[in-house]
Short mmCIF file of C-alpha atoms and ligand atoms in Angstrom, two decimals:
data_model
loop_
_atom_site.label_atom_id
_atom_site.label_comp_id
_atom_site.label_asym_id
_atom_site.label_seq_id
_atom_site.Cartn_x
_atom_site.Cartn_y
_atom_site.Cartn_z
CA MET A 1 -30.18 0.15 -151.60
CA ALA A 2 -28.99 0.65 -148.54
CA ARG A 3 -31.07 -0.93 -145.61
CA TRP A 4 -33.25 0.06 -143.20
CA ALA A 5 -33.21 0.57 -139.45
CA ARG A 6 -35.23 1.21 -136.54
CA PRO A 7 -32.96 3.36 -134.01
CA ALA A 8 -31.74 1.36 -131.37
CA LEU A 9 -34.19 2.28 -128.26
CA SER A 10 -31.97 0.38 -125.64
CA ALA A 11 -29.33 2.74 -125.96
CA PHE A 12 -32.08 5.35 -125.05
CA ARG A 13 -31.84 5.47 -120.91
CA PRO A 14 -34.78 7.51 -120.37
CA TRP A 15 -36.82 4.60 -122.12
CA ARG A 16 -36.80 2.88 -119.28
CA PRO A 17 -40.26 3.06 -117.19
CA ALA A 18 -41.03 5.37 -115.32
CA GLY A 19 -38.16 6.68 -117.78
CA TRP A 20 -40.50 10.16 -119.21
CA ARG A 21 -39.93 12.28 -116.02
CA SER A 22 -36.34 11.63 -116.15
CA LEU A 23 -36.36 12.60 -120.27
CA PHE A 24 -38.42 15.00 -120.23
CA THR A 25 -36.02 16.49 -117.24
CA GLU A 26 -33.04 16.37 -119.37
CA VAL A 27 -35.17 18.10 -122.35
CA GLY A 28 -36.07 20.83 -120.51
CA ASP A 29 -32.14 21.21 -119.29
CA VAL A 30 -31.31 21.93 -122.39
CA LEU A 31 -34.10 24.22 -123.29
CA GLY A 32 -32.52 26.27 -120.39
CA GLU A 33 -29.36 25.75 -120.76
CA GLY A 34 -30.23 23.92 -117.33
CA ARG A 35 -27.44 21.27 -116.02
CA GLN A 36 -25.13 19.41 -118.17
CA GLY A 37 -22.12 17.60 -118.63
CA PRO A 38 -18.31 19.40 -119.13
CA SER A 39 -18.77 18.12 -122.71
CA GLY A 40 -22.17 18.46 -123.18
CA ARG A 41 -23.31 15.21 -123.54
CA THR A 42 -26.66 12.95 -122.79
CA ASP A 43 -27.15 9.68 -121.68
CA MET A 44 -28.07 9.09 -124.85
CA VAL A 45 -25.53 6.47 -125.47
CA ALA A 46 -24.57 6.38 -129.82
CA THR A 47 -24.07 2.16 -129.66
CA SER A 48 -24.98 2.70 -133.41
CA LEU A 49 -24.06 5.83 -134.44
CA TRP A 50 -21.78 5.42 -137.33
CA GLY A 51 -23.32 3.56 -139.80
CA VAL A 52 -24.40 0.46 -137.88
CA ARG A 53 -27.81 -0.11 -139.60
CA THR A 54 -28.60 -3.98 -137.92
CA ALA A 55 -30.66 -1.85 -134.14
CA PRO A 56 -33.90 -4.07 -135.02
CA CYS A 57 -36.27 -3.03 -132.70
CA ALA A 58 -40.60 -2.74 -132.23
CA VAL A 59 -40.85 -0.01 -130.74
CA GLY A 60 -39.69 3.24 -133.35
CA LEU A 61 -39.99 6.73 -132.71
CA ALA A 62 -43.51 7.85 -134.33
CA VAL A 63 -44.60 6.35 -130.93
CA LEU A 64 -42.36 8.04 -129.06
CA ASN A 65 -43.96 10.98 -130.82
CA SER A 66 -47.23 9.52 -130.12
CA SER A 67 -46.72 9.37 -126.87
CA ILE A 68 -46.10 13.20 -126.71
CA THR A 69 -48.22 14.31 -128.63
CA GLY A 70 -50.86 12.37 -127.15
CA GLY A 71 -50.62 13.87 -123.44
CA ARG A 72 -48.16 16.02 -123.58
CA ARG A 73 -47.61 18.05 -126.49
CA PRO A 74 -50.94 19.12 -128.71
CA ILE A 75 -49.41 20.00 -132.02
CA SER A 76 -51.40 22.75 -132.99
CA PHE A 77 -51.33 24.12 -136.99
CA SER A 78 -52.47 27.24 -137.88
CA ALA A 79 -55.87 27.86 -139.97
CA SER A 80 -54.23 28.09 -143.02
CA ALA A 81 -51.66 24.99 -142.12
CA SER A 82 -54.62 23.23 -141.49
CA SER A 83 -56.91 23.94 -144.72
CA ILE A 84 -53.98 22.68 -146.77
CA PHE A 85 -52.70 19.72 -144.87
CA GLY A 86 -56.33 18.48 -144.89
CA SER A 87 -55.54 17.66 -141.01
CA GLY A 88 -59.23 16.72 -140.15
CA GLY A 89 -60.70 12.94 -140.10
CA ASN A 90 -62.20 13.00 -144.30
CA SER A 91 -58.75 14.70 -145.63
CA LYS A 92 -57.75 14.45 -148.94
CA LYS A 93 -54.73 12.94 -149.19
CA GLU A 94 -53.03 14.07 -152.97
CA LYS A 95 -49.15 13.63 -154.26
CA LEU A 96 -47.28 17.56 -153.72
CA PHE A 97 -45.10 18.01 -155.46
CA LEU A 98 -42.09 20.73 -155.30
CA GLN A 99 -44.64 23.78 -156.71
CA ASP A 100 -46.58 22.62 -154.39
CA ILE A 101 -44.33 23.35 -150.73
CA VAL A 102 -43.35 26.98 -152.61
CA GLU A 103 -46.16 27.50 -151.89
CA LEU A 104 -47.11 26.52 -148.87
CA ILE A 105 -43.99 28.13 -147.74
CA GLN A 106 -45.14 31.34 -150.01
CA ALA A 107 -48.26 31.56 -147.44
CA ARG A 108 -46.41 30.65 -144.60
CA ALA A 109 -48.42 27.79 -144.24
CA CYS A 110 -45.49 25.91 -142.99
CA GLN A 111 -43.21 27.90 -141.16
CA ARG A 112 -41.37 25.50 -138.29
CA VAL A 113 -39.42 24.01 -140.63
CA VAL A 114 -36.82 21.29 -139.42
CA VAL A 115 -34.29 20.60 -141.42
CA MET A 116 -32.12 17.37 -141.43
CA VAL A 117 -28.26 17.29 -143.16
CA GLY A 118 -25.97 15.04 -144.21
CA ALA A 119 -22.64 14.71 -146.03
CA GLY A 120 -24.61 15.25 -149.25
CA ILE A 121 -24.30 18.69 -148.41
CA SER A 122 -20.06 19.14 -147.83
CA THR A 123 -19.01 17.58 -150.30
CA PRO A 124 -19.66 20.24 -152.12
CA SER A 125 -17.48 22.78 -149.37
CA GLY A 126 -14.49 20.30 -150.40
CA ILE A 127 -15.38 18.11 -148.17
CA PRO A 128 -15.18 14.30 -148.69
CA ASP A 129 -17.91 11.90 -147.76
CA PHE A 130 -17.20 9.45 -145.15
CA ARG A 131 -18.53 6.34 -146.56
CA SER A 132 -18.71 7.22 -150.66
CA PRO A 133 -15.95 4.76 -151.72
CA GLY A 134 -13.13 5.71 -153.97
CA SER A 135 -12.99 9.46 -152.94
CA GLY A 136 -14.25 8.98 -149.20
CA LEU A 137 -12.51 9.67 -146.07
CA TYR A 138 -12.49 6.09 -145.50
CA SER A 139 -10.30 4.87 -148.84
CA ASN A 140 -8.14 7.47 -148.36
CA LEU A 141 -7.17 6.13 -144.07
CA GLN A 142 -4.57 3.34 -145.48
CA GLN A 143 -1.79 5.16 -144.60
CA TYR A 144 -2.58 5.45 -141.32
CA GLY A 145 -1.75 1.77 -141.03
CA LEU A 146 -5.36 1.52 -139.12
CA PRO A 147 -6.17 -2.32 -138.48
CA TYR A 148 -10.22 -0.94 -140.10
CA PRO A 149 -11.06 2.45 -140.92
CA GLU A 150 -13.54 3.12 -138.43
CA ALA A 151 -11.26 2.53 -135.51
CA ILE A 152 -9.81 5.98 -135.88
CA PHE A 153 -14.07 7.33 -134.56
CA GLU A 154 -13.30 4.06 -131.83
CA LEU A 155 -12.48 5.68 -128.23
CA ALA A 156 -10.32 2.53 -127.45
CA PHE A 157 -8.33 3.20 -130.32
CA PHE A 158 -7.67 6.54 -129.66
CA SER A 159 -6.34 6.47 -126.64
CA HIS A 160 -4.20 3.53 -127.92
CA ASN A 161 -3.02 5.62 -130.79
CA PRO A 162 -4.59 9.20 -131.80
CA LYS A 163 -1.81 10.03 -134.14
CA PRO A 164 -4.46 9.05 -137.79
CA PHE A 165 -7.37 10.71 -135.95
CA PHE A 166 -5.45 13.66 -135.34
CA THR A 167 -3.63 13.45 -138.91
CA LEU A 168 -7.10 13.58 -140.30
CA ALA A 169 -8.29 16.62 -138.93
CA LYS A 170 -5.18 18.37 -139.70
CA GLU A 171 -5.84 17.54 -144.12
CA LEU A 172 -10.03 19.17 -143.05
CA TYR A 173 -8.03 21.96 -141.29
CA LEU A 174 -5.87 22.92 -143.88
CA ARG A 175 -8.60 22.37 -147.01
CA SER A 176 -9.97 25.92 -145.65
CA CYS A 177 -13.46 25.00 -146.47
CA ARG A 178 -16.40 27.58 -146.77
CA PRO A 179 -19.55 26.97 -146.84
CA ASN A 180 -21.35 26.46 -149.65
CA VAL A 181 -25.40 27.57 -151.55
CA ILE A 182 -27.13 24.64 -149.42
CA HIS A 183 -25.61 26.25 -146.18
CA TYR A 184 -27.18 30.30 -147.06
CA PHE A 185 -29.97 28.12 -148.13
CA LEU A 186 -29.79 27.30 -144.86
CA ARG A 187 -29.69 31.30 -143.12
CA LEU A 188 -31.31 32.46 -145.29
CA LEU A 189 -34.71 29.73 -144.15
CA HIS A 190 -33.64 31.36 -140.76
CA ASP A 191 -33.61 35.60 -141.22
CA LYS A 192 -36.81 34.73 -143.59
CA GLY A 193 -38.09 33.31 -139.41
CA LEU A 194 -38.30 29.63 -140.83
CA LEU A 195 -36.24 27.24 -138.96
CA LEU A 196 -37.29 25.31 -136.19
CA ARG A 197 -34.10 23.82 -136.00
CA LEU A 198 -31.33 21.80 -137.95
CA TYR A 199 -29.90 18.15 -137.46
CA THR A 200 -27.08 18.25 -139.40
CA GLN A 201 -24.29 14.88 -139.36
CA ASN A 202 -21.31 16.83 -140.46
CA ILE A 203 -19.21 17.26 -138.05
CA ASP A 204 -16.98 20.24 -140.04
CA GLY A 205 -18.86 22.61 -138.60
CA LEU A 206 -19.72 24.70 -141.50
CA GLU A 207 -23.30 25.66 -141.38
CA ARG A 208 -22.26 27.74 -137.72
CA VAL A 209 -19.67 29.10 -140.32
CA SER A 210 -22.90 29.98 -142.73
CA GLY A 211 -24.19 32.15 -139.55
CA ILE A 212 -26.63 30.50 -138.36
CA PRO A 213 -26.99 30.08 -134.53
CA ALA A 214 -26.17 27.60 -132.27
CA SER A 215 -29.71 28.00 -130.54
CA LYS A 216 -30.19 26.51 -134.16
CA LEU A 217 -28.71 23.50 -134.49
CA VAL A 218 -28.26 20.11 -133.75
CA GLU A 219 -24.46 18.84 -134.61
CA ALA A 220 -25.62 15.03 -133.81
CA HIS A 221 -22.01 14.21 -134.23
CA GLY A 222 -20.61 16.61 -132.06
CA SER A 223 -18.10 18.44 -134.03
CA PHE A 224 -14.08 20.25 -133.59
CA ALA A 225 -15.73 23.68 -131.85
CA SER A 226 -15.24 22.56 -128.35
CA ALA A 227 -12.72 19.91 -127.13
CA THR A 228 -12.26 17.69 -124.00
CA CYS A 229 -9.76 16.34 -121.79
CA THR A 230 -10.55 12.52 -122.28
CA VAL A 231 -8.40 12.22 -118.57
CA CYS A 232 -10.20 15.24 -116.20
CA GLN A 233 -12.86 16.25 -118.25
CA ARG A 234 -11.51 20.07 -119.14
CA PRO A 235 -13.46 21.35 -121.42
CA SER A 236 -11.74 23.88 -124.59
CA PRO A 237 -12.62 25.89 -126.87
CA GLY A 238 -12.04 23.69 -130.46
CA LYS A 239 -9.73 26.31 -131.63
CA ASP A 240 -6.80 25.90 -128.38
CA ILE A 241 -5.87 22.14 -130.80
CA TRP A 242 -4.92 23.32 -134.32
CA ALA A 243 -1.49 24.63 -132.84
CA ASP A 244 -0.78 21.90 -132.11
CA VAL A 245 -2.74 19.21 -134.42
CA THR A 246 -0.98 21.34 -137.41
CA GLU A 247 2.88 21.21 -136.17
CA ASP A 248 1.58 17.57 -135.33
CA ARG A 249 1.54 17.40 -131.97
CA ILE A 250 -0.78 15.94 -129.66
CA PRO A 251 -2.67 18.00 -128.13
CA ARG A 252 -2.02 18.20 -124.55
CA CYS A 253 -4.47 18.88 -121.21
CA PRO A 254 -2.86 21.88 -119.58
CA VAL A 255 -4.06 20.33 -115.99
CA CYS A 256 -3.77 17.17 -116.10
CA THR A 257 -1.77 16.48 -119.05
CA GLY A 258 -4.69 13.77 -120.47
CA ILE A 259 -5.21 13.84 -124.90
CA VAL A 260 -8.05 16.81 -126.40
CA LYS A 261 -10.12 15.15 -128.01
CA PRO A 262 -12.49 17.17 -129.64
CA ASP A 263 -16.04 16.74 -129.21
CA VAL A 264 -16.37 15.08 -132.51
CA VAL A 265 -19.03 11.76 -131.57
CA PHE A 266 -17.39 8.18 -131.54
CA PHE A 267 -18.42 5.21 -131.75
CA GLY A 268 -19.62 3.90 -128.28
CA GLU A 269 -19.34 8.01 -127.37
CA ALA A 270 -23.55 9.82 -125.50
CA LEU A 271 -24.75 11.53 -128.63
CA PRO A 272 -24.61 15.47 -128.01
CA GLN A 273 -26.97 16.57 -125.09
CA ARG A 274 -28.85 19.02 -127.51
CA PHE A 275 -30.51 15.75 -129.76
CA LEU A 276 -32.43 15.86 -127.32
CA LEU A 277 -34.49 18.18 -128.89
CA HIS A 278 -35.77 16.15 -131.49
CA VAL A 279 -38.82 15.02 -129.12
CA LEU A 280 -39.95 18.51 -129.36
CA ASP A 281 -38.96 20.09 -132.62
CA PHE A 282 -40.25 17.10 -135.18
CA PRO A 283 -43.82 16.90 -133.87
CA MET A 284 -43.77 20.85 -133.65
CA ALA A 285 -42.66 21.13 -137.18
CA ASP A 286 -44.78 21.64 -140.06
CA LEU A 287 -42.03 21.26 -143.59
CA LEU A 288 -39.51 18.18 -142.71
CA LEU A 289 -36.42 19.37 -145.59
CA ILE A 290 -33.97 16.20 -145.83
CA LEU A 291 -30.96 16.75 -148.01
CA GLY A 292 -27.50 15.18 -149.12
CA THR A 293 -28.49 12.60 -146.47
CA SER A 294 -27.89 8.73 -147.19
CA LEU A 295 -30.43 8.33 -144.41
CA GLU A 296 -28.09 4.89 -142.60
CA VAL A 297 -27.15 5.96 -139.92
CA GLU A 298 -29.57 5.24 -136.52
CA PRO A 299 -30.49 6.95 -134.60
CA PHE A 300 -30.06 10.38 -136.77
CA ALA A 301 -31.90 8.40 -139.92
CA SER A 302 -35.42 7.59 -138.32
CA LEU A 303 -35.88 11.37 -137.51
CA SER A 304 -36.73 11.64 -140.91
CA GLU A 305 -40.24 9.08 -139.46
CA ALA A 306 -41.36 11.01 -137.09
CA VAL A 307 -42.92 14.60 -137.98
CA GLN A 308 -46.87 14.20 -137.72
CA SER A 309 -47.96 12.20 -140.87
CA SER A 310 -49.63 15.41 -142.24
CA VAL A 311 -46.32 16.71 -142.15
CA PRO A 312 -44.41 17.36 -145.80
CA ARG A 313 -41.41 15.85 -146.50
CA LEU A 314 -39.53 17.35 -149.11
CA LEU A 315 -35.63 15.26 -149.84
CA ILE A 316 -33.57 16.87 -152.31
CA ASN A 317 -30.49 14.34 -152.46
CA ARG A 318 -28.77 12.39 -155.41
CA ASP A 319 -30.51 9.02 -154.78
CA LEU A 320 -33.94 8.45 -153.42
CA VAL A 321 -33.47 6.61 -149.18
CA GLY A 322 -35.10 5.68 -146.11
CA PRO A 323 -38.01 6.10 -145.53
CA PHE A 324 -38.48 7.91 -148.56
CA ALA A 325 -37.79 3.93 -150.84
CA TRP A 326 -40.07 2.01 -148.54
CA ARG A 327 -42.37 3.40 -147.19
CA PRO A 328 -43.37 6.70 -148.69
CA ARG A 329 -46.15 8.81 -147.80
CA SER A 330 -48.52 10.62 -149.49
CA ARG A 331 -47.31 14.09 -148.82
CA ASP A 332 -43.54 12.97 -149.76
CA VAL A 333 -41.47 15.23 -152.83
CA VAL A 334 -38.60 14.16 -154.03
CA GLN A 335 -36.55 16.17 -155.74
CA LEU A 336 -33.06 13.13 -157.10
CA GLY A 337 -29.87 14.40 -158.39
CA ASP A 338 -27.58 16.64 -157.83
CA VAL A 339 -28.31 18.79 -154.39
CA VAL A 340 -26.62 21.68 -154.89
CA HIS A 341 -29.32 22.11 -157.80
CA GLY A 342 -31.80 20.82 -156.48
CA VAL A 343 -31.96 23.64 -153.58
CA GLU A 344 -30.61 26.43 -156.45
CA ARG A 345 -33.57 25.64 -158.01
CA LEU A 346 -36.30 25.17 -155.25
CA ALA A 347 -34.62 29.20 -154.29
CA GLU A 348 -35.53 29.89 -157.37
CA LEU A 349 -39.23 28.83 -157.67
CA LEU A 350 -39.32 30.87 -154.12
CA GLY A 351 -37.82 34.47 -155.66
CA TRP A 352 -34.88 34.25 -153.27
CA THR A 353 -32.28 33.67 -156.20
CA GLN A 354 -31.42 36.79 -155.67
CA GLU A 355 -31.12 37.55 -152.36
CA LEU A 356 -28.99 34.28 -151.74
CA GLN A 357 -26.75 35.50 -154.04
CA ASP A 358 -26.81 38.74 -152.37
CA LEU A 359 -26.38 37.17 -148.73
CA ILE A 360 -23.66 34.62 -149.83
CA GLN A 361 -21.12 38.04 -151.06
CA GLN A 362 -21.78 39.51 -148.48
CA GLU A 363 -20.59 36.61 -145.60
CA THR A 364 -17.85 35.15 -148.04
CA GLU A 365 -16.04 38.80 -146.98
CA LYS A 366 -16.95 37.66 -143.56
CA VAL A 367 -16.12 34.57 -143.56
CA GLN A 368 -12.44 35.15 -145.14
CA THR A 369 -12.39 37.50 -142.26
CA ALA A 370 -13.74 35.10 -139.44
CA ASP A 371 -12.27 32.58 -136.30
CA ARG A 372 -12.81 29.48 -138.69
CA VAL A 373 -14.71 26.49 -136.93
CA LEU A 374 -12.46 24.19 -138.10
ZN1 LIG B 1 -7.02 17.18 -118.07
#
């Protein structure tokens, strides 16, 4: 079992005293498409991103939320949600099951669903998991002559030798992966007006390809959808690099000849600015859906604790992970096993199966002709 770690709050610059105004100014900027650097990054530095699990800190995201809800952004459940959640002082905290979640959705008592996803929703599309032994990307990286596997996502190594990263990018690109039933289930959730936001750790862009609009996405670890010159910071569309990458050339900036790097978050790099949306989204959520993630990577993983304690959390995953294992809540629902089967089961209980199949058929035809993100 992976060790659970609190987020490294030292990485959050706005956490310093008097930093709240700065934090909310930045969130406002994200929402208003305001001030943003060329690569769209925040001041949060992902010092603990990509799997570092030992960053203890006495203060967690729960404190962040209580600060917000205490004076800045009160939660307002609908009447039906309040009665079902029992949000009063004498709330009855009976155990929930998958059917209960289904009924909450059907009754529209849950209509601000926040979703967190990880590599487990991409593997059914043929994207290898970065960390699975044997089949994972790390295991396949030995051919690139890296000093250690993680170096492929380190800026210092990339500046010295970008070849392994672009070889890996080419391998992913040539696989021509497509969204699977899980992505389309989430798209359906959006189409029905139930998706508040989808937070993904995946860099494959399949959420976009499935038709979920960018405004509903937070790609916490970046994506290949855009790229930035590592020297002059000139931004460019991600698709501009693929002609070079598929011919085994290093993409260069047309202005300064610096290496152009896709906006995938490397170790030590700033998180995308949109990640700041979590301070608004999670306190507003009335259902948290977590799919296919080991909840090991910070600061992403701690978001699973950032919803109100009265809010149901549904985990559909191969294993019991994170706080579902070590600090379960009374309203947690866990559906263990194959993630595709779990999502199909949920769709079936919701009565969405036919709609989902129709959507997949319609979108598959589109994707075959559309521009790919990766
Ligand atoms: Zn440049």
